[in-house]
mmCIF file of C-alpha atoms in Angstrom:
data_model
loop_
_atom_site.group_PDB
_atom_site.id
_atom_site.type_symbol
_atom_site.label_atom_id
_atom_site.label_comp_id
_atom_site.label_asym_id
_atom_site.label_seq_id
_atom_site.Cartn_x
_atom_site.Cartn_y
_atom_site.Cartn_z
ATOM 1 C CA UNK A 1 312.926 140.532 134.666
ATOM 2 C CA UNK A 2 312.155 137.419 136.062
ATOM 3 C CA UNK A 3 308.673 134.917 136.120
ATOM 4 C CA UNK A 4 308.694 135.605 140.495
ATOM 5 C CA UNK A 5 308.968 139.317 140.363
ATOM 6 C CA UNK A 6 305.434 139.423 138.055
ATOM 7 C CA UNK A 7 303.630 137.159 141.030
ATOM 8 C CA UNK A 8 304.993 139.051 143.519
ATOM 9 C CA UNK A 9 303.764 142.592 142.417
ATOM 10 C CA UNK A 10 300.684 140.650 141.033
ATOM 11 C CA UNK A 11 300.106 138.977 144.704
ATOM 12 C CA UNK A 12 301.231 142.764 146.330
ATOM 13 C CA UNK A 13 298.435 144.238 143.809
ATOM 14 C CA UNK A 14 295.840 141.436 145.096
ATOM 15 C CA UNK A 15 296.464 141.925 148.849
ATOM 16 C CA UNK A 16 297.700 145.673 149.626
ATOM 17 C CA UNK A 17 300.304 144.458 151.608
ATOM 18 C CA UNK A 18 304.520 142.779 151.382
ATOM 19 C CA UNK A 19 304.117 141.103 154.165
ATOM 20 C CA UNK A 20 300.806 139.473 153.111
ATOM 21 C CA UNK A 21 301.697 138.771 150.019
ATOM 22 C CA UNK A 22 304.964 137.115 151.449
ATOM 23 C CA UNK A 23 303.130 135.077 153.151
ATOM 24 C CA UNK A 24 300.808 133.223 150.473
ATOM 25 C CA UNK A 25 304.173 133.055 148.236
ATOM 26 C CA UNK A 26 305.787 131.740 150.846
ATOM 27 C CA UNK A 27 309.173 134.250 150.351
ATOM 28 C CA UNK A 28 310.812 137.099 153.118
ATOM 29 C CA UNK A 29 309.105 140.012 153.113
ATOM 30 C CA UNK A 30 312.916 142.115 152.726
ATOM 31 C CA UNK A 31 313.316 139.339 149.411
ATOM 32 C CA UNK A 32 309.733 140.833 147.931
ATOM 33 C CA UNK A 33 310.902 143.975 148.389
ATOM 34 C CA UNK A 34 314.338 143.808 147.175
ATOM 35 C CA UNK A 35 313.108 142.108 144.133
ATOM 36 C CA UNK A 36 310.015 144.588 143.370
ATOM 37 C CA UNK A 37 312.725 147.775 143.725
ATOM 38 C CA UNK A 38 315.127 145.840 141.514
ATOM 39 C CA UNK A 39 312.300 145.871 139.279
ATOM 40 C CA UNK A 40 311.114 149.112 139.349
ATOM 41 C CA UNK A 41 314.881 150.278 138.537
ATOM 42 C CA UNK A 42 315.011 147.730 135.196
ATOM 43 C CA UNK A 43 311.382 149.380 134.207
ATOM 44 C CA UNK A 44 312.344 152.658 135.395
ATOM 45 C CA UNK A 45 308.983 153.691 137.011
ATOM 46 C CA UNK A 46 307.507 153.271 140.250
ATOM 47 C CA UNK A 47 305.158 150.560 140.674
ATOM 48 C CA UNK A 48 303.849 150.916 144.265
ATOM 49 C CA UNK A 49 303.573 153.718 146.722
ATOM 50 C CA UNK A 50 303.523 153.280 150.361
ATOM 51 C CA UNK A 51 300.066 154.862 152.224
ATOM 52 C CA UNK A 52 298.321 154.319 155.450
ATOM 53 C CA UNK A 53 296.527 151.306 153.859
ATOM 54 C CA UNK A 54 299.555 149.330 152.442
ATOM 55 C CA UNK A 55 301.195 149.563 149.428
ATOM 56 C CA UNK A 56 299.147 150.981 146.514
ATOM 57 C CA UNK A 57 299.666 150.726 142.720
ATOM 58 C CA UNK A 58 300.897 153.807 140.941
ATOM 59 C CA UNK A 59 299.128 154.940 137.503
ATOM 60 C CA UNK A 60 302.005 153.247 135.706
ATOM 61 C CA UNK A 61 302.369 150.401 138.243
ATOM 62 C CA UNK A 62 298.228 149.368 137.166
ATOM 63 C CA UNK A 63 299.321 148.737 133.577
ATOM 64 C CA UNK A 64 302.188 147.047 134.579
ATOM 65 C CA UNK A 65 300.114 144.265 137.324
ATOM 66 C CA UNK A 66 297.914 144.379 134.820
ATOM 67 C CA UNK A 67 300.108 142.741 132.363
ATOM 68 C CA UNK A 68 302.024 140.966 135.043
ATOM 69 C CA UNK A 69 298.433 139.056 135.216
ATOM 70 C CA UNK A 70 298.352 138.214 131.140
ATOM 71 C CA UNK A 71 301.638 136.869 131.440
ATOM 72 C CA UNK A 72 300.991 134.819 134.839
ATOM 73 C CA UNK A 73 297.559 133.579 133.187
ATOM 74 C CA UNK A 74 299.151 132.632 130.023
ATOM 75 C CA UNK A 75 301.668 130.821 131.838
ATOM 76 C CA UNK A 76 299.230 128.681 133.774
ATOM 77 C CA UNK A 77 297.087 128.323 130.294
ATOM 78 C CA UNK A 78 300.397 126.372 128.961
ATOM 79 C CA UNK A 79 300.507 124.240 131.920
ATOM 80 C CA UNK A 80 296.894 123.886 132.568
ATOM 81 C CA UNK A 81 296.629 122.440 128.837
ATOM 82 C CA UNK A 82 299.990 120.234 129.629
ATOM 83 C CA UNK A 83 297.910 118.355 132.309
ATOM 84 C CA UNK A 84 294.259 118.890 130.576
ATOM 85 C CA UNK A 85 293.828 114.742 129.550
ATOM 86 C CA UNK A 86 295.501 113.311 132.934
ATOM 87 C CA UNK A 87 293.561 115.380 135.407
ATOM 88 C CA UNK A 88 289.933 115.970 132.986
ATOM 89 C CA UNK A 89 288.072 113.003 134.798
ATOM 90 C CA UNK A 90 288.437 114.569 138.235
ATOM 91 C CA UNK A 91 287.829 118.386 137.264
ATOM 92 C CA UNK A 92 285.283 120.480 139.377
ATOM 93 C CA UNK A 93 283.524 123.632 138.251
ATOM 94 C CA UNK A 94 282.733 126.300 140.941
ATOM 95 C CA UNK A 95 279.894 128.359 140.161
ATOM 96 C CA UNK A 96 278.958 131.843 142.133
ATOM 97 C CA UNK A 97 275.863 133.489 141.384
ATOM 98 C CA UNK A 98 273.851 136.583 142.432
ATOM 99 C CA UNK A 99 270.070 135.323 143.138
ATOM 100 C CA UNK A 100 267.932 135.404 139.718
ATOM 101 C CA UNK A 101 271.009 134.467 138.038
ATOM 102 C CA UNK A 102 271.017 130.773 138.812
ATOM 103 C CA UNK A 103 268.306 129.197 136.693
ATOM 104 C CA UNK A 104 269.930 130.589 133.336
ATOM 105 C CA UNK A 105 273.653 128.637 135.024
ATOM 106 C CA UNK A 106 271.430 125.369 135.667
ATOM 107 C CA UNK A 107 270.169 125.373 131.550
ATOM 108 C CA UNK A 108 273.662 125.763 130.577
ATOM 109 C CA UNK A 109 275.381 123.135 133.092
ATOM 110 C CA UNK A 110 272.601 120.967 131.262
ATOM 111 C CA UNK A 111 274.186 121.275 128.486
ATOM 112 C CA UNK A 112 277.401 121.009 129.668
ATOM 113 C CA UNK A 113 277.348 117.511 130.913
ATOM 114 C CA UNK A 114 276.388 116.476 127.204
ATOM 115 C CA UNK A 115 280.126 117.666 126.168
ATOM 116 C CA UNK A 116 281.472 116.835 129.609
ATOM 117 C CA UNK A 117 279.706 114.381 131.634
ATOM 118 C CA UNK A 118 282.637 113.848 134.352
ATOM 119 C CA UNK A 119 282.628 117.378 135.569
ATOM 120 C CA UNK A 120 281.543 117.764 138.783
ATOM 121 C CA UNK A 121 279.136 120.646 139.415
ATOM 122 C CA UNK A 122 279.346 123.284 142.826
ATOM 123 C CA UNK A 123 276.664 126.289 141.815
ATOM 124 C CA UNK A 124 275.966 128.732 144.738
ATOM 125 C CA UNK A 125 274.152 132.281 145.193
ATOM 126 C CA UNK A 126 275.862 134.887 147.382
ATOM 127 C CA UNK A 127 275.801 138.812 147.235
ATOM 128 C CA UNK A 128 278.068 140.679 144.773
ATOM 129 C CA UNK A 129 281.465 141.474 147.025
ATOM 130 C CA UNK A 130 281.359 138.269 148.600
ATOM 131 C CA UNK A 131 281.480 136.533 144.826
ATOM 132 C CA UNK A 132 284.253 138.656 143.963
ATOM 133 C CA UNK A 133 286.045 137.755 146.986
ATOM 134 C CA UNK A 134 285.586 134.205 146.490
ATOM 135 C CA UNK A 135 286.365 134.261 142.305
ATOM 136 C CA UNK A 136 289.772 136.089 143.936
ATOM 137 C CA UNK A 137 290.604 133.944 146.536
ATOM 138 C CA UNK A 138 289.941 130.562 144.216
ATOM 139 C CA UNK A 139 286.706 129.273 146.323
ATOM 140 C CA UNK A 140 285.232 129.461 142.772
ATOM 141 C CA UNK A 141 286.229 129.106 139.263
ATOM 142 C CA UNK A 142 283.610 131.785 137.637
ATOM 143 C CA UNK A 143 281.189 134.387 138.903
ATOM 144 C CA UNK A 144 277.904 135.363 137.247
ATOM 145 C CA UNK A 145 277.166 138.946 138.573
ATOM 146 C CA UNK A 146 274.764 141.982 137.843
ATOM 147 C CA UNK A 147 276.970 145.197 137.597
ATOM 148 C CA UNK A 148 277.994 147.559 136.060
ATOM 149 C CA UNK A 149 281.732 149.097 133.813
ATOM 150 C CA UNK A 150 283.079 151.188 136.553
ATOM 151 C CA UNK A 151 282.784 148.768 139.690
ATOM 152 C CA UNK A 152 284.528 145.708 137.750
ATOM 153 C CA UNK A 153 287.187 148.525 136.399
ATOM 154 C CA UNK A 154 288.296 148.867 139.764
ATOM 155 C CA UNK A 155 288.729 144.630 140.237
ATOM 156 C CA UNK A 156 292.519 144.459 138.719
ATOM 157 C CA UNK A 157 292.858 140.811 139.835
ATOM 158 C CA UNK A 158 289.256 139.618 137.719
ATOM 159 C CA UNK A 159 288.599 139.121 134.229
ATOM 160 C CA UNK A 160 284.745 140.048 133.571
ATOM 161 C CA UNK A 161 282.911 140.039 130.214
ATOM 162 C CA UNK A 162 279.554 141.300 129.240
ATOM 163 C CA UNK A 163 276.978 138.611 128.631
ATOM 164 C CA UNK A 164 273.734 140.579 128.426
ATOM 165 C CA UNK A 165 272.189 143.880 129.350
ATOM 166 C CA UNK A 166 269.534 143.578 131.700
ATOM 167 C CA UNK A 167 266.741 145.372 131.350
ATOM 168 C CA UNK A 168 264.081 146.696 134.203
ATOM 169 C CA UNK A 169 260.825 144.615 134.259
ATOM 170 C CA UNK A 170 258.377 143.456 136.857
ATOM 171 C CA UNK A 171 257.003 139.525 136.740
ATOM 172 C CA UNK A 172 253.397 139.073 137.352
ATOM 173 C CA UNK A 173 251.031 136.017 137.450
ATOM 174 C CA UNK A 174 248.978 135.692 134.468
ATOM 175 C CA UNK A 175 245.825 136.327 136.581
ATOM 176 C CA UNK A 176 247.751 139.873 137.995
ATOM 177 C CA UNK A 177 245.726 143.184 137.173
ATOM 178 C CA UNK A 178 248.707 143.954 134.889
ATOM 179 C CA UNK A 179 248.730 141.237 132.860
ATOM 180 C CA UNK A 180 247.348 143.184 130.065
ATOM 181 C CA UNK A 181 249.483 145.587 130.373
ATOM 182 C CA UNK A 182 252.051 147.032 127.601
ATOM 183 C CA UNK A 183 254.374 148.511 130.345
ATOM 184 C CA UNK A 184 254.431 149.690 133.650
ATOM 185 C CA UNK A 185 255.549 152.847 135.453
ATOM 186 C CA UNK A 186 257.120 153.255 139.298
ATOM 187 C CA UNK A 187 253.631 155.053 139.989
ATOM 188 C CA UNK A 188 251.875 152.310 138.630
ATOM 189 C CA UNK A 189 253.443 150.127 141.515
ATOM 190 C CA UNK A 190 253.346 152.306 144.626
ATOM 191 C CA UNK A 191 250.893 150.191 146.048
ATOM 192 C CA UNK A 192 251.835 147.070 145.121
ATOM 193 C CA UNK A 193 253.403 144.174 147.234
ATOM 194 C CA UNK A 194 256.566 142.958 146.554
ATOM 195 C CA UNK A 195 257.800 139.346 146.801
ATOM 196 C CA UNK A 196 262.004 140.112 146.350
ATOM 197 C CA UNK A 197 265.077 137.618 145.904
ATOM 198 C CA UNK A 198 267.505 138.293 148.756
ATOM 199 C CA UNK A 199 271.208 140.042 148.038
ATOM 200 C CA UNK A 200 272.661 143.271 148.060
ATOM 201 C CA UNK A 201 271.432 144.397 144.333
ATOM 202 C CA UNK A 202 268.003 144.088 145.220
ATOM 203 C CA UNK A 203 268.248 145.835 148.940
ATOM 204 C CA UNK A 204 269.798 148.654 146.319
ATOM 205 C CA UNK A 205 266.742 148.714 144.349
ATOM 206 C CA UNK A 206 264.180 148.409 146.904
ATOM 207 C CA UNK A 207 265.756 151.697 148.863
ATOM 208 C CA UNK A 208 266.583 153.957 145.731
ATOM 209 C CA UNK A 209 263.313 152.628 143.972
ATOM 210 C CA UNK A 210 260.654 151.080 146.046
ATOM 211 C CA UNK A 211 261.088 152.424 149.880
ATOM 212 C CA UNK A 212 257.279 152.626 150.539
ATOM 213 C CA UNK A 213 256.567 149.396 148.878
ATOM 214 C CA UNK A 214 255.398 146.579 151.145
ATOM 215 C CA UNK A 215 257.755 143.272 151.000
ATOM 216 C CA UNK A 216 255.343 140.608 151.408
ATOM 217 C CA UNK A 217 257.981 137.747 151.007
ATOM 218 C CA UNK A 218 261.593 138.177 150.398
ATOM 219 C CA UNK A 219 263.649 134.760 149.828
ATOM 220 C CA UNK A 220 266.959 133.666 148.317
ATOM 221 C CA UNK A 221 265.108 130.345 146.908
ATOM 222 C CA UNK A 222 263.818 131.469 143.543
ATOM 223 C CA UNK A 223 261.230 128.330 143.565
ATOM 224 C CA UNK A 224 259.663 130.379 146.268
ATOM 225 C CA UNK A 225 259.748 133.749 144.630
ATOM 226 C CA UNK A 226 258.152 132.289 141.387
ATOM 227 C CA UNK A 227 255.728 130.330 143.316
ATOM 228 C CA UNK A 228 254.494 133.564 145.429
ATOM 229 C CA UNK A 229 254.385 135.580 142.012
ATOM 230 C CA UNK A 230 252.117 132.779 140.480
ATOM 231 C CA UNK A 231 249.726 132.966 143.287
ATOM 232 C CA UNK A 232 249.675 136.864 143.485
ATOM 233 C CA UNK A 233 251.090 137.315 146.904
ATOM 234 C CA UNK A 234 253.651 139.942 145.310
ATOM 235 C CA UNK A 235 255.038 141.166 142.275
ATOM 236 C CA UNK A 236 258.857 140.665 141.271
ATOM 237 C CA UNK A 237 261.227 143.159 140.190
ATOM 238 C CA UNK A 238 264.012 141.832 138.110
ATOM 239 C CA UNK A 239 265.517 142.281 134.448
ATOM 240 C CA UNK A 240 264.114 141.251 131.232
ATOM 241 C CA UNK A 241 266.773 139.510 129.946
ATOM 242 C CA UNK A 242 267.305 136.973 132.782
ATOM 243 C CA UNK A 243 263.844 135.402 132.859
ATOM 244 C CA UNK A 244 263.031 135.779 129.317
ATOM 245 C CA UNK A 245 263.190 131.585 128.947
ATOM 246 C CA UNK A 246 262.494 131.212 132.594
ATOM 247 C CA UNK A 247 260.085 127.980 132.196
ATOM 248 C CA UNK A 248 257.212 129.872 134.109
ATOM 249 C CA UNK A 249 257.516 132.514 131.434
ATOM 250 C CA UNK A 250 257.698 129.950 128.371
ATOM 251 C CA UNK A 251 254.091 128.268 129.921
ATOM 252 C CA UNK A 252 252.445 131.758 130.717
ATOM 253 C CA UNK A 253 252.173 131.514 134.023
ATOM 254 C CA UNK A 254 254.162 133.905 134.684
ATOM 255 C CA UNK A 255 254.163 137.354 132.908
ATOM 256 C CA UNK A 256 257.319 140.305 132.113
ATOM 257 C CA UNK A 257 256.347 143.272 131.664
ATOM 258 C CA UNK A 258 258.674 146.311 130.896
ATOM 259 C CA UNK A 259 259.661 148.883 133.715
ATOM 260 C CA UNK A 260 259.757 152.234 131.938
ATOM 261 C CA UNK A 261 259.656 155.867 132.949
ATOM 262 C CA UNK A 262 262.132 155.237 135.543
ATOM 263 C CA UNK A 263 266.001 156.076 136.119
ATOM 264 C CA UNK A 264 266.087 152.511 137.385
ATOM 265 C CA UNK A 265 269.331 151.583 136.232
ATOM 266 C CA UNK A 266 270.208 149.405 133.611
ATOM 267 C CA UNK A 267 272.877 146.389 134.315
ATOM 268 C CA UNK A 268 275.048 144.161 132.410
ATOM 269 C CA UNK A 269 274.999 140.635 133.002
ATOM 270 C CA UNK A 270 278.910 139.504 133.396
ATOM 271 C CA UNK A 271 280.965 136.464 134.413
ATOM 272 C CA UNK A 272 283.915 137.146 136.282
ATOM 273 C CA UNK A 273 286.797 135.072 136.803
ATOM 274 C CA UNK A 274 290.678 135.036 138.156
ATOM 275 C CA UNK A 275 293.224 137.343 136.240
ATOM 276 C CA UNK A 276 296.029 134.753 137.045
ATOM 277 C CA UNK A 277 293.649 131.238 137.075
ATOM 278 C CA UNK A 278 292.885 130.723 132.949
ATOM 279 C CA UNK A 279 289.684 129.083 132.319
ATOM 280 C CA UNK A 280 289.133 125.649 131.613
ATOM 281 C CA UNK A 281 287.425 124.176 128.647
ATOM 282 C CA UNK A 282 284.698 123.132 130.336
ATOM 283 C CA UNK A 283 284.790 126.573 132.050
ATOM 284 C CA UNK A 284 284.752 128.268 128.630
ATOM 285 C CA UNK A 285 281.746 126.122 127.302
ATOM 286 C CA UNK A 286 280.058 126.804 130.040
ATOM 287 C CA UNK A 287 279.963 130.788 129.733
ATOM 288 C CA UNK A 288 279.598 129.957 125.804
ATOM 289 C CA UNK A 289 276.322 128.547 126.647
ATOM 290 C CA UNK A 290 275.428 131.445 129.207
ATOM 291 C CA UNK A 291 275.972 133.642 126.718
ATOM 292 C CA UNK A 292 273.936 132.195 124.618
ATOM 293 C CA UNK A 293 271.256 131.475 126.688
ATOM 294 C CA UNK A 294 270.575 135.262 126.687
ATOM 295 C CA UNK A 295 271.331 135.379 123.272
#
């Protein structure tokens, strides 16, 4: 077994396809294959299959990429620590985040440039598949994401870990009709306006939850979305546990209040990151201070 043979069925795994995966290795797609069945003969199983959609990892072949990614990761760990001093002063953090998500990155990159002042910051907000396709393709470093076990099961090429649960709640302005409330209920709401962040998790909610609701603003800029709660143009929907030190909330001006007697689902807060790009230490503070920023 050789070091190439793990990236190549760890690139096949990634894109579905030898010839794909041929080219971002730069290698012959007949040398890929020769190698992967010279492989499969040393292991004695079958790793891939062939189907209509390119080549797809058998049963045993998943636990084998699988590992093929701790070993590649570990691997770029050793040499990523190698270089860690020389190349610290120019490193760059990526930062993907589903909308709602951002304000809890911002309080931890404020602590991060305490430890390391010379990072230099990129934080974004996109939907959910385009994240993972960017955390994948190495557009960005780490991924903060509302989801759920199954969906991130299915990601062999990401590492994810739970950071919070995230619990349903609407946010109200402290002069809202609700303000006194101890909870809420979906029938509560039915004639409420809504003022929504933008991205594919809340389009979910607002069709399985709140179809006959009126959207009175939707946004991705959460300065907007806070400011129209505030003023009682619309209530939010959103979890508990990602607003819970939101500034608004700390001053009153903004009010959570729980979301019960609903199957609205719960969802786990999670970063995400590359199965063969190992975090850096400024990565891992970083999600140490996400974590416990919800903590």
């Amino acid at each position: 077994m050789h070091f190439e043979q793990l990236q190549y069925i760890a690139e096949i795994g990634k894109q579905g396809s030898i010839t794909t995966a041929a080219e971002k290795l730069h290698v012959s797609p007949p040398a890929i294959s020769k190698s992967i069945s010279n492989l499969e003969k040393e292991l004695g199983i079958q790793i891939f299959r062939r189907s209509k959609t390119g080549m797809v990892p058998t049963q045993q072949g998943k636990a084998v990429i699988k590992k093929a990614y701790e070993v590649i990761s570990k691997i770029h760990e050793l040499r990523e620590e190698a270089k860690l001093q020389e190349t610290l002063a120019k490193t760059e953090l990526k930062i993907s985040c589903l909308p709602g998500l951002t304000y809890s990155a911002f309080n931890s990159l404020l602590k991060l440039q305490i430890d390391f002042p010379e990072v230099i910051v990129e934080i974004q907000e996109d939907d959910l598949r385009k994240i993972f396709k960017d955390v994948k393709t190495g557009k960005c470093d780490i991924g903060i994401i509302a989801s759920n076990n199954i969906e991130l099961e299915e990601e062999l090429d990401l590492v994810y870990k739970e950071l919070a649960l995230g619990s349903p709640c609407i946010l109200v302005g402290k002069n809202s009709p609700f303000a006194f409330h101890e909870y809420v209920t979906p029938d509560d709401l039915k004639n409420e306006c809504l003022a929504t962040y933008k991205g594919d998790l809340m389009k979910f909610l607002l069709k399985s939850y709140f179809s006959k609701n009126r959207v009175v603003i939707s946004s991705n800029n959460v300065e907007i979305i806070r400011k129209a709660i505030i003023e009682g143009m619309g209530i939010g929907i959103a979890f508990e546990e990602i607003f819970k030190n939101d500034a608004d909330v700390l001053n009153g001006d903004i009010l959570i209040i729980p979301l019960r007697d609903s199957d609205l689902l719960i969802k786990s807060i999670y970063s995400i990151h590359a199965n063969d790009k190992p975090l850096t230490p400024p990565a891992k503070l970083f999600l140490k201070f996400v974590q416990d920023y919800w903590g």
